[in-house]
mmCIF file of N, CA, C and O in Angstrom:
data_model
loop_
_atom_site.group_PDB
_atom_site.id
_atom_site.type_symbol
_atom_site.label_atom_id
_atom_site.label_comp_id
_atom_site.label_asym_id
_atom_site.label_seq_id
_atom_site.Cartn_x
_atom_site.Cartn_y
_atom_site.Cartn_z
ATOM 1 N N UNK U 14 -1.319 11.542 17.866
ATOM 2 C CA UNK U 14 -2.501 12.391 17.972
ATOM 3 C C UNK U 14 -3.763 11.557 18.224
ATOM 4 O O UNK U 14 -3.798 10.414 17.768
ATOM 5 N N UNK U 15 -4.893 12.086 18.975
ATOM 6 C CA UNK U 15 -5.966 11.605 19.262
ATOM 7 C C UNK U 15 -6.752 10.909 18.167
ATOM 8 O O UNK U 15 -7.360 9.844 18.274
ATOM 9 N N UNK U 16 -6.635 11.732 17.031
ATOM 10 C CA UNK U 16 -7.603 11.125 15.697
ATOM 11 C C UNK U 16 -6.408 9.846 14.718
ATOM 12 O O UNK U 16 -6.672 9.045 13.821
ATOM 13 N N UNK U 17 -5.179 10.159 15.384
ATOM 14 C CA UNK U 17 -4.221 8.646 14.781
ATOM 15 C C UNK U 17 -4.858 7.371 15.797
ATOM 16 O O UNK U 17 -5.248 6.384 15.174
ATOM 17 N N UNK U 18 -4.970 7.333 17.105
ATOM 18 C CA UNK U 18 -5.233 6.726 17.886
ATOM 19 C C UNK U 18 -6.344 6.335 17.967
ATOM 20 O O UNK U 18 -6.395 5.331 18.677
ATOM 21 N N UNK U 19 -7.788 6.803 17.373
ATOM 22 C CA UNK U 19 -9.018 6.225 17.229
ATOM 23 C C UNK U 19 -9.145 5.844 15.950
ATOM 24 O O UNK U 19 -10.177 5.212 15.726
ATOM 25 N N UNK U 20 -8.408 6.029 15.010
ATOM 26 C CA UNK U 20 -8.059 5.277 13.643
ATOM 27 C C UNK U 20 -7.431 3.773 14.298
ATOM 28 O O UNK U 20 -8.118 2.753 14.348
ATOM 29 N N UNK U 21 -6.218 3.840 14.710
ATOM 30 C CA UNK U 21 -5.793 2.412 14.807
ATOM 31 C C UNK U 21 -6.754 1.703 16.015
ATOM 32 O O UNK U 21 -6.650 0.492 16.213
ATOM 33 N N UNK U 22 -7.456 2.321 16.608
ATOM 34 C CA UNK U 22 -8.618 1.328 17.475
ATOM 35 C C UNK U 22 -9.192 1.259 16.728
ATOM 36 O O UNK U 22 -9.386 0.061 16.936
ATOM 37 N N UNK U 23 -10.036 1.531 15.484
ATOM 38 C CA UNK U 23 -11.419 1.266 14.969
ATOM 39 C C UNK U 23 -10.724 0.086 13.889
ATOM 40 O O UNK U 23 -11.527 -0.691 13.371
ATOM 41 N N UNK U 24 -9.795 -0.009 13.668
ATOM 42 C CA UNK U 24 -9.147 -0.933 12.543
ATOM 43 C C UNK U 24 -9.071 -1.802 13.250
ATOM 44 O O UNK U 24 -9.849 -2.657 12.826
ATOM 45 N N UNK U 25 -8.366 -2.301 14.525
ATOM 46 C CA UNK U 25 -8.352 -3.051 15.070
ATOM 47 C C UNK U 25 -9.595 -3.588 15.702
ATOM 48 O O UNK U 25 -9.559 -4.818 15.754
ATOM 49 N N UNK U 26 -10.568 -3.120 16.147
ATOM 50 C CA UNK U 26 -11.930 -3.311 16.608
ATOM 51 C C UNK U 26 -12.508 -4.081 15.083
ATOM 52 O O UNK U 26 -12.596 -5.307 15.029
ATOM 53 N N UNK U 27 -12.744 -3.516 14.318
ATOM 54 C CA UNK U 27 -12.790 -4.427 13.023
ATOM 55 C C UNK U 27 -12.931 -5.168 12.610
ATOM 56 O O UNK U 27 -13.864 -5.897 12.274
ATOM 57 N N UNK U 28 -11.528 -5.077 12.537
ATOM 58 C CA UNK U 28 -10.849 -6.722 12.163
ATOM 59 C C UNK U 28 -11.562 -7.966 13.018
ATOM 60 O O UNK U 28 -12.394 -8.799 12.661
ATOM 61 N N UNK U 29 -11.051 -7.798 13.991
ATOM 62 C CA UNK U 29 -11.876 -8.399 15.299
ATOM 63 C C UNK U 29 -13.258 -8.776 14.968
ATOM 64 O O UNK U 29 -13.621 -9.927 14.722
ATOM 65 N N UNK U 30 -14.141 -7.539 14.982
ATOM 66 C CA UNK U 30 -15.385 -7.777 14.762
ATOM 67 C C UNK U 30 -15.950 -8.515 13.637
ATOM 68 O O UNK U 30 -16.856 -9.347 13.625
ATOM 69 N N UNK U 31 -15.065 -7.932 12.471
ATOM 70 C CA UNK U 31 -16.062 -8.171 11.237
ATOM 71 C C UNK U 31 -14.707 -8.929 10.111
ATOM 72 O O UNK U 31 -14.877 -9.042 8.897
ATOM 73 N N UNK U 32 -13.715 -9.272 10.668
ATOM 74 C CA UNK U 32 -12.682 -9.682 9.567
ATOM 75 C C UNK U 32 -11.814 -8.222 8.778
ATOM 76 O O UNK U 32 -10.595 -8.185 8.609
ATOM 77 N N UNK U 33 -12.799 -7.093 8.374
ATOM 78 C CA UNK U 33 -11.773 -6.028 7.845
ATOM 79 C C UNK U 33 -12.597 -4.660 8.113
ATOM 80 O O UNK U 33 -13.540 -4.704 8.903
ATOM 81 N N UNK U 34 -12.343 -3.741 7.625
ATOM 82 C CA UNK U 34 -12.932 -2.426 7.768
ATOM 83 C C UNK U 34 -14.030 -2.326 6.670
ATOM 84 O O UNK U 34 -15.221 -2.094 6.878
ATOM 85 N N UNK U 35 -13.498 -2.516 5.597
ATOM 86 C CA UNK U 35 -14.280 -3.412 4.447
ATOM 87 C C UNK U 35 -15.799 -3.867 4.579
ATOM 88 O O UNK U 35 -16.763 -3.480 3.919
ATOM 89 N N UNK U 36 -15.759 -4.604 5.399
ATOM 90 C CA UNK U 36 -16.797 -5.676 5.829
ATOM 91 C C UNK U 36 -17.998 -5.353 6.850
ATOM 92 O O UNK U 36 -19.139 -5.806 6.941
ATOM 93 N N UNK U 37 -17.060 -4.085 7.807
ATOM 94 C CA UNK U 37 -18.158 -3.308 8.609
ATOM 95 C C UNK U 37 -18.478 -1.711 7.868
ATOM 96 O O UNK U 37 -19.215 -0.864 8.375
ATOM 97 N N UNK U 38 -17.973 -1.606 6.987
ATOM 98 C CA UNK U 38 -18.710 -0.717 6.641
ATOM 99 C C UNK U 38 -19.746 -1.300 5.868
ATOM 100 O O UNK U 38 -20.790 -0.962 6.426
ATOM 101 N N UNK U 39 -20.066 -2.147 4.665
ATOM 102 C CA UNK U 39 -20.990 -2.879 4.712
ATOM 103 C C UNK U 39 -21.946 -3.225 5.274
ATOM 104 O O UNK U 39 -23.060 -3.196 4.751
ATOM 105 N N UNK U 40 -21.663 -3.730 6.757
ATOM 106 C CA UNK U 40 -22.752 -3.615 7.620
ATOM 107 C C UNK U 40 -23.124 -2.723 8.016
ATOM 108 O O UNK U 40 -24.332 -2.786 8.241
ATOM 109 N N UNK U 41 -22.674 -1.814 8.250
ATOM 110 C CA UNK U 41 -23.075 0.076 8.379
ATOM 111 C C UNK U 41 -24.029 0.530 7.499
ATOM 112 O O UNK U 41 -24.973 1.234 7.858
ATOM 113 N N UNK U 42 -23.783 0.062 6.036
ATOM 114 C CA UNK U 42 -24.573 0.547 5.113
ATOM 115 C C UNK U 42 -25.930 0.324 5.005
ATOM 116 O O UNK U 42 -26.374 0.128 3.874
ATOM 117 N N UNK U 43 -26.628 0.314 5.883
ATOM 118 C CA UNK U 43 -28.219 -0.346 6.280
ATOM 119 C C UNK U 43 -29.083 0.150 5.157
ATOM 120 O O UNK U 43 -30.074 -0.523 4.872
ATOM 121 N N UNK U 44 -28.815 1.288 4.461
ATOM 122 C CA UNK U 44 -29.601 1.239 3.367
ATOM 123 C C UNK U 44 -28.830 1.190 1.913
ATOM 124 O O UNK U 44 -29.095 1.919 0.956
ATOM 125 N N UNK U 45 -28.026 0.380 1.950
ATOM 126 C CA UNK U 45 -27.141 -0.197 0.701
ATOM 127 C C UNK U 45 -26.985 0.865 -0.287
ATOM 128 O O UNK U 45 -27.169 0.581 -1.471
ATOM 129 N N UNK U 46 -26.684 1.991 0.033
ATOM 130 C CA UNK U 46 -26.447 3.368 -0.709
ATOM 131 C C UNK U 46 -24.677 3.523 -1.334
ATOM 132 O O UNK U 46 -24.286 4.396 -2.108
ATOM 133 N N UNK U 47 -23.785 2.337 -0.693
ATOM 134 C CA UNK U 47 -22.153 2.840 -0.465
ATOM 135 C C UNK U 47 -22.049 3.884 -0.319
ATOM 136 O O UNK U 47 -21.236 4.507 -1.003
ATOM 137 N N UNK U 48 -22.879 4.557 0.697
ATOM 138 C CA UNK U 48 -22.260 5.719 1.593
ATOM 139 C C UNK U 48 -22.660 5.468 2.861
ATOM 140 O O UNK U 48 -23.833 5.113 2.979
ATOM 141 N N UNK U 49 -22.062 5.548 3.756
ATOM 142 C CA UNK U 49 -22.623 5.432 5.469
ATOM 143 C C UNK U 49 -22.749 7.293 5.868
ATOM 144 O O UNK U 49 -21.780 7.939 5.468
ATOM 145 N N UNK U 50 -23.738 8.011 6.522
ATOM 146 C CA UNK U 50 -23.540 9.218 6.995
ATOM 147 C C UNK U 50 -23.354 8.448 8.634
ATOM 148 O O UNK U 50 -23.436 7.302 9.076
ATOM 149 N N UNK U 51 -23.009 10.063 9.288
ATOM 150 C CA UNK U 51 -23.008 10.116 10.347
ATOM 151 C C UNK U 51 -23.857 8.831 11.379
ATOM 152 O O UNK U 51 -23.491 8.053 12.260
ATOM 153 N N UNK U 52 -25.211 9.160 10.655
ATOM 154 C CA UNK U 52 -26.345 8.467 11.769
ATOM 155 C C UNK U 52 -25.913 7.081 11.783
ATOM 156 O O UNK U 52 -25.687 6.583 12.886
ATOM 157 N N UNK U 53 -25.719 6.187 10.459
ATOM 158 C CA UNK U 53 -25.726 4.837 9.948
ATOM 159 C C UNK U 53 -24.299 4.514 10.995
ATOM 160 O O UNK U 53 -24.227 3.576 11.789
ATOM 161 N N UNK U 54 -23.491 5.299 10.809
ATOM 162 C CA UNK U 54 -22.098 5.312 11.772
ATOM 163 C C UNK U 54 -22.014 5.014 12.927
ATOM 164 O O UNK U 54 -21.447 3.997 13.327
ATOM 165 N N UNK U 55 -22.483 5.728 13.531
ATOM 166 C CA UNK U 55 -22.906 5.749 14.847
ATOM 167 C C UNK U 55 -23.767 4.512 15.305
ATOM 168 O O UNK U 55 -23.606 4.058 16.438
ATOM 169 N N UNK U 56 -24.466 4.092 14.638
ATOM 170 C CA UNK U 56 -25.580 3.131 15.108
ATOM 171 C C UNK U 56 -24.739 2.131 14.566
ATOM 172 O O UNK U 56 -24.913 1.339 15.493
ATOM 173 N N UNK U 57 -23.992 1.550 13.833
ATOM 174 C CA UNK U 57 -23.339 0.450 13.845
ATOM 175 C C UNK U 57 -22.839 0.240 14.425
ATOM 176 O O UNK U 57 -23.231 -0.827 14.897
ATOM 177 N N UNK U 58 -21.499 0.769 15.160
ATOM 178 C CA UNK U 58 -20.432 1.267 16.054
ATOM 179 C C UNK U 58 -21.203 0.579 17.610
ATOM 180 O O UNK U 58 -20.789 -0.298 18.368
ATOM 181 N N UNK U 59 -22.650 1.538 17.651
ATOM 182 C CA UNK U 59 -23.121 1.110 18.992
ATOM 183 C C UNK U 59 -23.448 -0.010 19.151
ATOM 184 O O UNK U 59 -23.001 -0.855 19.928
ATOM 185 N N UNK U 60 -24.421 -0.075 18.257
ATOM 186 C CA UNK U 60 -24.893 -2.096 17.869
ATOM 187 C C UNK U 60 -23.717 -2.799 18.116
ATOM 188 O O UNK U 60 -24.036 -3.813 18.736
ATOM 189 N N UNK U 61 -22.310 -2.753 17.906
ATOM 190 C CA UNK U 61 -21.443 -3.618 17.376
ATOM 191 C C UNK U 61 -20.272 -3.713 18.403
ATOM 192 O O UNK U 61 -19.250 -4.399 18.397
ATOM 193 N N UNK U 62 -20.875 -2.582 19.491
ATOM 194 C CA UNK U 62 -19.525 -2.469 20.538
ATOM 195 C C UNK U 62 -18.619 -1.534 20.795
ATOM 196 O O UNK U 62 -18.250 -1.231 21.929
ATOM 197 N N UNK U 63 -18.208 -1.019 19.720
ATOM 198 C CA UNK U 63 -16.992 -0.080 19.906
ATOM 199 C C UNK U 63 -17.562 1.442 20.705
ATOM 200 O O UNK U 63 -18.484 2.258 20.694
ATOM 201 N N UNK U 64 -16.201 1.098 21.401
ATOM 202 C CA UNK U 64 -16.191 2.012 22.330
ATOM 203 C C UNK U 64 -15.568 3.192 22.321
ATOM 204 O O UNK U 64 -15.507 3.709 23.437
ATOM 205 N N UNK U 65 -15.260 3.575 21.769
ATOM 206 C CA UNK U 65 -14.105 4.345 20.895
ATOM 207 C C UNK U 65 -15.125 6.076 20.575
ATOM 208 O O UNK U 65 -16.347 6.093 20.727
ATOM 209 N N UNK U 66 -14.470 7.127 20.218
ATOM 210 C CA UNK U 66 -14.996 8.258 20.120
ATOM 211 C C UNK U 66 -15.517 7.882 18.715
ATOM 212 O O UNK U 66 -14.704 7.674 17.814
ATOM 213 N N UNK U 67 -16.752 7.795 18.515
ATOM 214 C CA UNK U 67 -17.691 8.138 16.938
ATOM 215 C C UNK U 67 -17.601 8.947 16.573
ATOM 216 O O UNK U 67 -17.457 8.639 15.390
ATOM 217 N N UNK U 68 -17.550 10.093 16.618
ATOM 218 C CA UNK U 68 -17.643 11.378 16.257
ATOM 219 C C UNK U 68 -16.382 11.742 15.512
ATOM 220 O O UNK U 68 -16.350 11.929 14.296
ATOM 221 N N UNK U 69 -15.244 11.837 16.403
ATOM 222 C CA UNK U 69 -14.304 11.898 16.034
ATOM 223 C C UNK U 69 -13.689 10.881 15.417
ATOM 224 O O UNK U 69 -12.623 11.408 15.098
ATOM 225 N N UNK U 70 -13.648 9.710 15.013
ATOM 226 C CA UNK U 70 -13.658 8.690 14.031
ATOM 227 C C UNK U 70 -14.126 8.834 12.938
ATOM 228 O O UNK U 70 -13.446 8.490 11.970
ATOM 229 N N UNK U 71 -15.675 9.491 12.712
ATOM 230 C CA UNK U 71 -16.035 9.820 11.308
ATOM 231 C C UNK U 71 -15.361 11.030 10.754
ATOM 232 O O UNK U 71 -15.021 11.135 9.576
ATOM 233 N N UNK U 72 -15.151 12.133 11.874
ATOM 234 C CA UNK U 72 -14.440 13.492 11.061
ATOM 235 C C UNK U 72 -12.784 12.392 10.279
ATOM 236 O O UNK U 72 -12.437 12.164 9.120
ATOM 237 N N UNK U 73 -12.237 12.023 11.549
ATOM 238 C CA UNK U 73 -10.994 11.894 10.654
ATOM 239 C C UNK U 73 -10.876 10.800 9.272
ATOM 240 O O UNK U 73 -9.859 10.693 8.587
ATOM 241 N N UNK U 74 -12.163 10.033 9.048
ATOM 242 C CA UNK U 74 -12.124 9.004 8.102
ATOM 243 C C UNK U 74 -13.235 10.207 6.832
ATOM 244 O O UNK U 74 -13.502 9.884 5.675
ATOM 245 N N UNK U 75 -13.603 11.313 7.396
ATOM 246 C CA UNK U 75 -14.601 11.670 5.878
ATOM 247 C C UNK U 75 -13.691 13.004 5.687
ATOM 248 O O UNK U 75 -14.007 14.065 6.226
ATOM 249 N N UNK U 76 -12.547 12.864 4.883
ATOM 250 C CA UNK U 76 -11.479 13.583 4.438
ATOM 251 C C UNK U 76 -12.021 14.715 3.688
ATOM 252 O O UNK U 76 -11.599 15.871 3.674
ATOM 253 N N UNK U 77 -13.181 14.135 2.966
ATOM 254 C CA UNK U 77 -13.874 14.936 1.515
ATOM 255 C C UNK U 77 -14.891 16.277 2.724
ATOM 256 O O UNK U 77 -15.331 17.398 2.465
ATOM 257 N N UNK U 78 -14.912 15.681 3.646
ATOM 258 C CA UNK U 78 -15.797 16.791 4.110
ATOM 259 C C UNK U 78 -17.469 16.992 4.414
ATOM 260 O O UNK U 78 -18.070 17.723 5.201
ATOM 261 N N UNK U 79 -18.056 15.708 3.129
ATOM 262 C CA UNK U 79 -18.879 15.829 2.576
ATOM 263 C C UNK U 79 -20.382 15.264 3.746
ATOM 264 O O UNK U 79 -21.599 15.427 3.658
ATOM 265 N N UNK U 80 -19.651 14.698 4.580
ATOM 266 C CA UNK U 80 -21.002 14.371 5.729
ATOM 267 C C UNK U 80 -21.057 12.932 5.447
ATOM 268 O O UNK U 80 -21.459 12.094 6.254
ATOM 269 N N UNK U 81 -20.637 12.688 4.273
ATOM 270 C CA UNK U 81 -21.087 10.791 4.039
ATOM 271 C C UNK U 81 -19.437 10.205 3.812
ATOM 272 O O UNK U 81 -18.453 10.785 3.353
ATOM 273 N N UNK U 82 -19.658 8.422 4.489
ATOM 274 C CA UNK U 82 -18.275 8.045 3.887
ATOM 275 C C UNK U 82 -18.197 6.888 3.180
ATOM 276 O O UNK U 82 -18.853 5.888 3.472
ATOM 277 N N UNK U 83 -17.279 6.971 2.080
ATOM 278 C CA UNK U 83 -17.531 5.697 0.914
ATOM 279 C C UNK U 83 -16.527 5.038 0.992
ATOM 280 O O UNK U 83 -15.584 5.539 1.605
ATOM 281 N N UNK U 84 -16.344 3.423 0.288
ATOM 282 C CA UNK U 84 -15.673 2.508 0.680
ATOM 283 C C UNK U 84 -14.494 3.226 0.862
ATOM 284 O O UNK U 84 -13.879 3.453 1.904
ATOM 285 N N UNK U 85 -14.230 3.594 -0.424
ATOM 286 C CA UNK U 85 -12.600 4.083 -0.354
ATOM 287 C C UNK U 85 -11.924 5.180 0.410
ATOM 288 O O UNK U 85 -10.711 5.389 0.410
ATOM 289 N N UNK U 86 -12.978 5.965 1.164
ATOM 290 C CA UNK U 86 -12.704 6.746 2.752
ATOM 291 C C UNK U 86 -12.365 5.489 3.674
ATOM 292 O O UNK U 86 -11.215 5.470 4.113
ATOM 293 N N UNK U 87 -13.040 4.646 3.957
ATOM 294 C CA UNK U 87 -12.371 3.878 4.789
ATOM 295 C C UNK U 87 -11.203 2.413 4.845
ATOM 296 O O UNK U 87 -10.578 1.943 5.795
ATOM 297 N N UNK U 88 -11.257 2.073 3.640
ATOM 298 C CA UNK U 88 -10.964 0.933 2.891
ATOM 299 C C UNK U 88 -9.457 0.700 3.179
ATOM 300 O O UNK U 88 -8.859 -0.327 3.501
ATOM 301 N N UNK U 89 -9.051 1.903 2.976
ATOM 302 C CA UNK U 89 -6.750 2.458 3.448
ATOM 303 C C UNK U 89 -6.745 1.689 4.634
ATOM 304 O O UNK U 89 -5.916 0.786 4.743
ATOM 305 N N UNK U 90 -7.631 1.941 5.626
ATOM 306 C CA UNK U 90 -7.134 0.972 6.749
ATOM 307 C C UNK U 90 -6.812 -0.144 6.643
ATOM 308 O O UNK U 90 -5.876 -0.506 7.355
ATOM 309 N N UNK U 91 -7.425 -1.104 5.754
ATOM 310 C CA UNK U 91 -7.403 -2.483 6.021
ATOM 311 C C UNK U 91 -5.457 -2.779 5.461
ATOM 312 O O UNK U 91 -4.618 -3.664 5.630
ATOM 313 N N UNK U 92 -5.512 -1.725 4.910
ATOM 314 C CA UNK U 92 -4.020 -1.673 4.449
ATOM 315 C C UNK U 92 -2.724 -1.300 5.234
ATOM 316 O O UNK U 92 -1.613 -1.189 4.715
ATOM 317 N N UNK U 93 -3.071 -1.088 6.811
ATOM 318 C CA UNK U 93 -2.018 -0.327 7.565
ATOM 319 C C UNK U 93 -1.436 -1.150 8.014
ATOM 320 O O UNK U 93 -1.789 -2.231 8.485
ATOM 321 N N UNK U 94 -0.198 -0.548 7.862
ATOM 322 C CA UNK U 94 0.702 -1.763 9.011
ATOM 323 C C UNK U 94 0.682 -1.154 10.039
ATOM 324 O O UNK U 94 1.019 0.024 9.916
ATOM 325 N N UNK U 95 0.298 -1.625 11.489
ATOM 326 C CA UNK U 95 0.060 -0.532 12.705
ATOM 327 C C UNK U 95 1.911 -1.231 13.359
ATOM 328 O O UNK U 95 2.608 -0.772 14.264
ATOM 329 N N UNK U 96 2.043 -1.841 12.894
ATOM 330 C CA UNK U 96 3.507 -2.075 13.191
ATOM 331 C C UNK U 96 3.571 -2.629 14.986
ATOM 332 O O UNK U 96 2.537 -2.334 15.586
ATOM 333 N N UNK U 97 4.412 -3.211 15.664
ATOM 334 C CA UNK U 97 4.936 -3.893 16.911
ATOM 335 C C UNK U 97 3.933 -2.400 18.270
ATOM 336 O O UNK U 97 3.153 -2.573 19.207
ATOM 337 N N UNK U 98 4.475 -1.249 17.712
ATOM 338 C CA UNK U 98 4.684 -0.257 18.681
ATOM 339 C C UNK U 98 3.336 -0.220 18.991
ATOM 340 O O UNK U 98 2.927 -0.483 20.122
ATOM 341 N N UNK U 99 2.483 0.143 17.897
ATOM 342 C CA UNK U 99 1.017 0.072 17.754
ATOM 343 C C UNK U 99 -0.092 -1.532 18.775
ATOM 344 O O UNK U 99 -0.930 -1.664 19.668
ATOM 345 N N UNK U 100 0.684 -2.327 17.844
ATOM 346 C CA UNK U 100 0.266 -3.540 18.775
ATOM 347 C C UNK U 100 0.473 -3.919 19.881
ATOM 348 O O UNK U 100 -0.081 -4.963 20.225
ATOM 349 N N UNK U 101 1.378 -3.181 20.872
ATOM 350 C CA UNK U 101 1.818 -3.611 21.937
ATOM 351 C C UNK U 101 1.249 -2.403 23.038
ATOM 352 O O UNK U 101 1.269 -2.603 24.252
ATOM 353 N N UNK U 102 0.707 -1.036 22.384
ATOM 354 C CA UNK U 102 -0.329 -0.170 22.776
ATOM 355 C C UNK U 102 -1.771 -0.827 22.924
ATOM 356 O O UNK U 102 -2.636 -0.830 23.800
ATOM 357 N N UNK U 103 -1.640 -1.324 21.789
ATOM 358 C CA UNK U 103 -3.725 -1.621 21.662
ATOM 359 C C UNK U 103 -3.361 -2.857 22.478
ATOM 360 O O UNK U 103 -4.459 -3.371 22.687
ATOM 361 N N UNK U 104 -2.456 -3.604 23.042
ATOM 362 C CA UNK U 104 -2.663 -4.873 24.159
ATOM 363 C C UNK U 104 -2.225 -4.320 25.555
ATOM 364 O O UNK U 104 -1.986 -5.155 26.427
ATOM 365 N N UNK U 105 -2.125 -3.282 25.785
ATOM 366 C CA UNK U 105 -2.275 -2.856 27.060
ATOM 367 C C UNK U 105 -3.358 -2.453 28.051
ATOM 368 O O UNK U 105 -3.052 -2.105 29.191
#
């Protein structure tokens, strides 16, 4: 599905970028609240490169609904195994 597929790009973009998912949300957090909304999202993302759908990246990472996302909304990623199949997609 589309929102599995901009999950394993933004993890991988990441990593890349910032060492973990962890680490850029942090930098997201421009006003050190441990919550990133929408706006803070978006403007990191752009600052930082990724090319990837924003929008639809924050719906599928803010589970709660709530408009804001906290470490532990995004944090599971750094934990995925995207496995061979995954990696041999994101190098194409």
């Amino acid at each position: 599905p589309e929102s599995n597929d901009v999950l394993v790009e933004f993890r991988r973009w990441a990593t890349q970028q910032f060492g973990s998912v962890r680490t850029a949300f942090q930098v997201f957090d421009d006003d050190m609240s441990d919550s990133v909304d929408l706006r803070e999202f978006r403007r990191g993302l752009r600052i930082y490169g990724f090319e990837g759908n924003a929008v639809l990246l924050f719906r599928a990472l803010d589970v709660e609904g709530s408009g804001d996302l906290c470490m532990a909304e995004v944090a599971f990623l750094d934990e995925w195994d995207l496995g061979e199949e995954a990696q041999e997609k994101a190098a194409a």
